[in-house]
């Protein structure tokens, strides 16, 4: 199921759809405050639409830091619409913003099980990264030798690895604010 039919199947309100489109544009432009207010308007106009509910939940967590209601709305949207790539990605965004990386990885993995060719989910998987196996698999992961060799491997791969950025920003999570002014 693609994301567009969710709104159309409900016979969505034109004003709600316009506010939702405005929110999408603001989110892509990384204007989270404008996206939040637009998604809130869309959700208030049509509170049963899963897409509006999910995106409003994402911005509640990112802008207002209302984690309880944000997670609840994302989960409820998934229950209403069923597993949908866009809704699962929003759930991953919320969990990543709350420093729940394992849950974010599970949401993306669930989406990739159902939609292995979805480019947004594949990008999210790449942005989250994967945990590498220990350098010396016969030793525990916490062994000091494995930890030291793992750090060396990580540094070497950062210097000689791919030139693309693997960060939470690819998932739409803003960078953490810097503390203090370093002039």
PDB file of C-alpha atoms in Angstrom:
ATOM      1  CA  UNK A   1       0.000   0.000   0.000  1.00  0.00           C
ATOM      2  CA  UNK A   2       1.389   3.396  -0.892  1.00  0.00           C
ATOM      3  CA  UNK A   3       0.949   6.473   1.227  1.00  0.00           C
ATOM      4  CA  UNK A   4      -1.246   8.498  -1.157  1.00  0.00           C
ATOM      5  CA  UNK A   5      -4.343   6.231  -1.079  1.00  0.00           C
ATOM      6  CA  UNK A   6      -4.614   6.540   2.718  1.00  0.00           C
ATOM      7  CA  UNK A   7      -5.959  10.083   2.454  1.00  0.00           C
ATOM      8  CA  UNK A   8      -7.926   9.508  -0.729  1.00  0.00           C
ATOM      9  CA  UNK A   9      -9.647   6.409   0.649  1.00  0.00           C
ATOM     10  CA  UNK A  10     -10.973   8.453   3.584  1.00  0.00           C
ATOM     11  CA  UNK A  11     -12.344  11.151   1.302  1.00  0.00           C
ATOM     12  CA  UNK A  12     -10.009  13.613   3.014  1.00  0.00           C
ATOM     13  CA  UNK A  13     -10.750  17.261   3.615  1.00  0.00           C
ATOM     14  CA  UNK A  14      -9.153  19.536   0.979  1.00  0.00           C
ATOM     15  CA  UNK A  15      -7.985  22.031   3.609  1.00  0.00           C
ATOM     16  CA  UNK A  16      -6.436  19.230   5.648  1.00  0.00           C
ATOM     17  CA  UNK A  17      -4.657  17.907   2.548  1.00  0.00           C
ATOM     18  CA  UNK A  18      -3.354  21.395   1.748  1.00  0.00           C
ATOM     19  CA  UNK A  19      -2.062  21.832   5.306  1.00  0.00           C
ATOM     20  CA  UNK A  20      -0.463  18.393   5.104  1.00  0.00           C
ATOM     21  CA  UNK A  21       1.303  19.272   1.837  1.00  0.00           C
ATOM     22  CA  UNK A  22       2.501  22.522   3.426  1.00  0.00           C
ATOM     23  CA  UNK A  23       3.839  20.514   6.376  1.00  0.00           C
ATOM     24  CA  UNK A  24       5.648  18.094   4.080  1.00  0.00           C
ATOM     25  CA  UNK A  25       7.326  20.982   2.245  1.00  0.00           C
ATOM     26  CA  UNK A  26       8.363  22.608   5.520  1.00  0.00           C
ATOM     27  CA  UNK A  27       9.699  19.304   6.876  1.00  0.00           C
ATOM     28  CA  UNK A  28      11.803  18.749   3.750  1.00  0.00           C
ATOM     29  CA  UNK A  29      13.101  22.334   4.107  1.00  0.00           C
ATOM     30  CA  UNK A  30      13.911  21.458   7.765  1.00  0.00           C
ATOM     31  CA  UNK A  31      11.616  24.154   9.113  1.00  0.00           C
ATOM     32  CA  UNK A  32      10.288  21.960  11.907  1.00  0.00           C
ATOM     33  CA  UNK A  33       8.190  24.645  13.614  1.00  0.00           C
ATOM     34  CA  UNK A  34       6.271  25.430  10.424  1.00  0.00           C
ATOM     35  CA  UNK A  35       5.905  21.715   9.672  1.00  0.00           C
ATOM     36  CA  UNK A  36       4.561  21.116  13.175  1.00  0.00           C
ATOM     37  CA  UNK A  37       1.898  23.813  12.917  1.00  0.00           C
ATOM     38  CA  UNK A  38       0.851  22.619   9.443  1.00  0.00           C
ATOM     39  CA  UNK A  39       0.649  18.968  10.538  1.00  0.00           C
ATOM     40  CA  UNK A  40      -1.308  20.029  13.610  1.00  0.00           C
ATOM     41  CA  UNK A  41      -3.852  21.862  11.412  1.00  0.00           C
ATOM     42  CA  UNK A  42      -4.161  18.826   9.135  1.00  0.00           C
ATOM     43  CA  UNK A  43      -4.599  16.483  12.106  1.00  0.00           C
ATOM     44  CA  UNK A  44      -7.228  18.728  13.708  1.00  0.00           C
ATOM     45  CA  UNK A  45      -9.197  18.884  10.422  1.00  0.00           C
ATOM     46  CA  UNK A  46      -9.111  15.093   9.971  1.00  0.00           C
ATOM     47  CA  UNK A  47      -8.014  13.387  13.213  1.00  0.00           C
ATOM     48  CA  UNK A  48      -8.672   9.856  11.914  1.00  0.00           C
ATOM     49  CA  UNK A  49      -6.309  10.066   8.934  1.00  0.00           C
ATOM     50  CA  UNK A  50      -3.276   7.858   9.708  1.00  0.00           C
ATOM     51  CA  UNK A  51      -0.781   9.972   7.725  1.00  0.00           C
ATOM     52  CA  UNK A  52      -1.823  13.205   9.423  1.00  0.00           C
ATOM     53  CA  UNK A  53      -1.730  11.454  12.795  1.00  0.00           C
ATOM     54  CA  UNK A  54       1.719   9.977  12.199  1.00  0.00           C
ATOM     55  CA  UNK A  55       3.363  13.152  10.927  1.00  0.00           C
ATOM     56  CA  UNK A  56       1.833  15.200  13.726  1.00  0.00           C
ATOM     57  CA  UNK A  57       3.261  12.636  16.159  1.00  0.00           C
ATOM     58  CA  UNK A  58       6.720  13.006  14.623  1.00  0.00           C
ATOM     59  CA  UNK A  59       6.715  16.776  14.952  1.00  0.00           C
ATOM     60  CA  UNK A  60       5.279  16.613  18.468  1.00  0.00           C
ATOM     61  CA  UNK A  61       8.395  14.710  19.490  1.00  0.00           C
ATOM     62  CA  UNK A  62      10.838  16.818  17.476  1.00  0.00           C
ATOM     63  CA  UNK A  63       9.411  20.269  18.248  1.00  0.00           C
ATOM     64  CA  UNK A  64       7.475  20.085  21.515  1.00  0.00           C
ATOM     65  CA  UNK A  65       9.414  17.152  23.009  1.00  0.00           C
ATOM     66  CA  UNK A  66       6.050  15.517  23.811  1.00  0.00           C
ATOM     67  CA  UNK A  67       7.269  11.944  23.577  1.00  0.00           C
ATOM     68  CA  UNK A  68       4.223  10.259  25.125  1.00  0.00           C
ATOM     69  CA  UNK A  69       1.653  11.692  22.740  1.00  0.00           C
ATOM     70  CA  UNK A  70       4.008  11.577  19.742  1.00  0.00           C
ATOM     71  CA  UNK A  71       4.768   7.860  20.126  1.00  0.00           C
ATOM     72  CA  UNK A  72       1.105   7.145  20.838  1.00  0.00           C
ATOM     73  CA  UNK A  73      -0.011   8.893  17.640  1.00  0.00           C
ATOM     74  CA  UNK A  74       2.585   7.095  15.502  1.00  0.00           C
ATOM     75  CA  UNK A  75       1.636   3.714  16.954  1.00  0.00           C
ATOM     76  CA  UNK A  76      -2.075   4.418  16.571  1.00  0.00           C
ATOM     77  CA  UNK A  77      -1.581   5.438  12.937  1.00  0.00           C
ATOM     78  CA  UNK A  78       0.115   2.098  12.268  1.00  0.00           C
ATOM     79  CA  UNK A  79      -2.751   0.232  13.941  1.00  0.00           C
ATOM     80  CA  UNK A  80      -5.333   2.116  11.868  1.00  0.00           C
ATOM     81  CA  UNK A  81      -3.634   1.860   8.469  1.00  0.00           C
ATOM     82  CA  UNK A  82      -1.641  -1.304   8.906  1.00  0.00           C
ATOM     83  CA  UNK A  83       2.037  -1.473   8.143  1.00  0.00           C
ATOM     84  CA  UNK A  84       2.902   1.252   5.646  1.00  0.00           C
ATOM     85  CA  UNK A  85       6.450   2.278   4.676  1.00  0.00           C
ATOM     86  CA  UNK A  86       5.884   5.962   5.406  1.00  0.00           C
ATOM     87  CA  UNK A  87       4.289   5.272   8.792  1.00  0.00           C
ATOM     88  CA  UNK A  88       7.027   2.821   9.784  1.00  0.00           C
ATOM     89  CA  UNK A  89       9.651   5.376   8.794  1.00  0.00           C
ATOM     90  CA  UNK A  90       7.897   7.968  10.957  1.00  0.00           C
ATOM     91  CA  UNK A  91       7.920   5.520  13.845  1.00  0.00           C
ATOM     92  CA  UNK A  92      11.667   5.088  13.320  1.00  0.00           C
ATOM     93  CA  UNK A  93      12.124   8.889  13.276  1.00  0.00           C
ATOM     94  CA  UNK A  94      10.321   9.190  16.599  1.00  0.00           C
ATOM     95  CA  UNK A  95      12.333   6.426  18.251  1.00  0.00           C
ATOM     96  CA  UNK A  96      15.597   7.820  16.932  1.00  0.00           C
ATOM     97  CA  UNK A  97      14.722  11.285  18.258  1.00  0.00           C
ATOM     98  CA  UNK A  98      14.116   9.673  21.655  1.00  0.00           C
ATOM     99  CA  UNK A  99      17.503   7.897  21.545  1.00  0.00           C
ATOM    100  CA  UNK A 100      15.807   4.517  21.150  1.00  0.00           C
ATOM    101  CA  UNK A 101      18.031   3.321  18.335  1.00  0.00           C
ATOM    102  CA  UNK A 102      17.137  -0.357  18.708  1.00  0.00           C
ATOM    103  CA  UNK A 103      13.421   0.376  18.261  1.00  0.00           C
ATOM    104  CA  UNK A 104      14.172   2.586  15.261  1.00  0.00           C
ATOM    105  CA  UNK A 105      16.194  -0.219  13.683  1.00  0.00           C
ATOM    106  CA  UNK A 106      13.334  -2.678  14.323  1.00  0.00           C
ATOM    107  CA  UNK A 107      10.784  -0.357  12.679  1.00  0.00           C
ATOM    108  CA  UNK A 108      12.968   0.038   9.576  1.00  0.00           C
ATOM    109  CA  UNK A 109      13.681  -3.718   9.470  1.00  0.00           C
ATOM    110  CA  UNK A 110       9.963  -4.485   9.696  1.00  0.00           C
ATOM    111  CA  UNK A 111       9.322  -2.146   6.794  1.00  0.00           C
ATOM    112  CA  UNK A 112      12.092  -3.714   4.718  1.00  0.00           C
ATOM    113  CA  UNK A 113      10.672  -7.197   5.352  1.00  0.00           C
ATOM    114  CA  UNK A 114       7.384  -6.078   3.823  1.00  0.00           C
ATOM    115  CA  UNK A 115       8.759  -3.669   1.194  1.00  0.00           C
ATOM    116  CA  UNK A 116      12.351  -4.685   0.373  1.00  0.00           C
ATOM    117  CA  UNK A 117      12.522  -2.318  -2.618  1.00  0.00           C
ATOM    118  CA  UNK A 118      11.341   0.856  -0.855  1.00  0.00           C
ATOM    119  CA  UNK A 119      14.136   3.424  -1.351  1.00  0.00           C
ATOM    120  CA  UNK A 120      13.198   5.498   1.728  1.00  0.00           C
ATOM    121  CA  UNK A 121      13.495   2.477   4.012  1.00  0.00           C
ATOM    122  CA  UNK A 122      16.775   1.419   2.387  1.00  0.00           C
ATOM    123  CA  UNK A 123      18.161   4.937   2.909  1.00  0.00           C
ATOM    124  CA  UNK A 124      17.027   4.852   6.543  1.00  0.00           C
ATOM    125  CA  UNK A 125      18.717   1.466   7.055  1.00  0.00           C
ATOM    126  CA  UNK A 126      21.937   2.852   5.587  1.00  0.00           C
ATOM    127  CA  UNK A 127      21.691   6.006   7.710  1.00  0.00           C
ATOM    128  CA  UNK A 128      21.211   3.998  10.887  1.00  0.00           C
ATOM    129  CA  UNK A 129      24.126   1.736  10.033  1.00  0.00           C
ATOM    130  CA  UNK A 130      24.680  -1.782  11.254  1.00  0.00           C
ATOM    131  CA  UNK A 131      26.696  -3.169  14.096  1.00  0.00           C
ATOM    132  CA  UNK A 132      29.773  -4.917  12.835  1.00  0.00           C
ATOM    133  CA  UNK A 133      30.856  -8.318  14.066  1.00  0.00           C
ATOM    134  CA  UNK A 134      33.769  -8.382  16.517  1.00  0.00           C
ATOM    135  CA  UNK A 135      37.213  -8.239  14.886  1.00  0.00           C
ATOM    136  CA  UNK A 136      38.169 -11.456  16.670  1.00  0.00           C
ATOM    137  CA  UNK A 137      34.931 -13.475  16.760  1.00  0.00           C
ATOM    138  CA  UNK A 138      36.305 -16.095  19.177  1.00  0.00           C
ATOM    139  CA  UNK A 139      36.670 -13.383  21.857  1.00  0.00           C
ATOM    140  CA  UNK A 140      33.770 -11.581  23.496  1.00  0.00           C
ATOM    141  CA  UNK A 141      32.689  -8.208  22.156  1.00  0.00           C
ATOM    142  CA  UNK A 142      33.783  -6.590  25.466  1.00  0.00           C
ATOM    143  CA  UNK A 143      37.284  -8.051  25.400  1.00  0.00           C
ATOM    144  CA  UNK A 144      39.835  -5.184  25.547  1.00  0.00           C
ATOM    145  CA  UNK A 145      41.667  -6.515  22.487  1.00  0.00           C
ATOM    146  CA  UNK A 146      38.428  -6.653  20.452  1.00  0.00           C
ATOM    147  CA  UNK A 147      37.498  -3.168  21.582  1.00  0.00           C
ATOM    148  CA  UNK A 148      40.890  -1.704  20.649  1.00  0.00           C
ATOM    149  CA  UNK A 149      40.941  -3.454  17.255  1.00  0.00           C
ATOM    150  CA  UNK A 150      37.345  -2.399  16.643  1.00  0.00           C
ATOM    151  CA  UNK A 151      38.214   1.253  17.266  1.00  0.00           C
ATOM    152  CA  UNK A 152      41.156   0.962  14.852  1.00  0.00           C
ATOM    153  CA  UNK A 153      38.923  -0.643  12.216  1.00  0.00           C
ATOM    154  CA  UNK A 154      36.340   2.097  12.670  1.00  0.00           C
ATOM    155  CA  UNK A 155      38.923   4.884  12.301  1.00  0.00           C
ATOM    156  CA  UNK A 156      40.440   3.263   9.236  1.00  0.00           C
ATOM    157  CA  UNK A 157      37.039   2.818   7.571  1.00  0.00           C
ATOM    158  CA  UNK A 158      36.078   6.415   8.314  1.00  0.00           C
ATOM    159  CA  UNK A 159      39.204   7.615   6.545  1.00  0.00           C
ATOM    160  CA  UNK A 160      38.997   5.195   3.624  1.00  0.00           C
ATOM    161  CA  UNK A 161      35.260   4.527   3.512  1.00  0.00           C
ATOM    162  CA  UNK A 162      32.492   5.911   1.320  1.00  0.00           C
ATOM    163  CA  UNK A 163      32.137   9.673   0.960  1.00  0.00           C
ATOM    164  CA  UNK A 164      28.442   9.832   1.855  1.00  0.00           C
ATOM    165  CA  UNK A 165      27.043  10.860   5.212  1.00  0.00           C
ATOM    166  CA  UNK A 166      25.381   8.213   7.377  1.00  0.00           C
ATOM    167  CA  UNK A 167      23.610  10.251  10.018  1.00  0.00           C
ATOM    168  CA  UNK A 168      20.194  10.614  11.649  1.00  0.00           C
ATOM    169  CA  UNK A 169      19.689  13.708   9.464  1.00  0.00           C
ATOM    170  CA  UNK A 170      18.829  11.360   6.601  1.00  0.00           C
ATOM    171  CA  UNK A 171      15.864  10.302   8.725  1.00  0.00           C
ATOM    172  CA  UNK A 172      14.779  13.898   9.252  1.00  0.00           C
ATOM    173  CA  UNK A 173      15.991  14.187  12.831  1.00  0.00           C
ATOM    174  CA  UNK A 174      17.602  17.585  13.458  1.00  0.00           C
ATOM    175  CA  UNK A 175      21.161  17.755  14.722  1.00  0.00           C
ATOM    176  CA  UNK A 176      21.603  18.216  18.452  1.00  0.00           C
ATOM    177  CA  UNK A 177      22.043  21.876  19.402  1.00  0.00           C
ATOM    178  CA  UNK A 178      25.614  22.802  20.224  1.00  0.00           C
ATOM    179  CA  UNK A 179      26.241  23.841  23.795  1.00  0.00           C
ATOM    180  CA  UNK A 180      27.867  27.220  24.172  1.00  0.00           C
ATOM    181  CA  UNK A 181      29.285  29.548  21.572  1.00  0.00           C
ATOM    182  CA  UNK A 182      32.763  28.600  20.375  1.00  0.00           C
ATOM    183  CA  UNK A 183      34.162  31.650  18.640  1.00  0.00           C
TER     184      UNK A 183
END
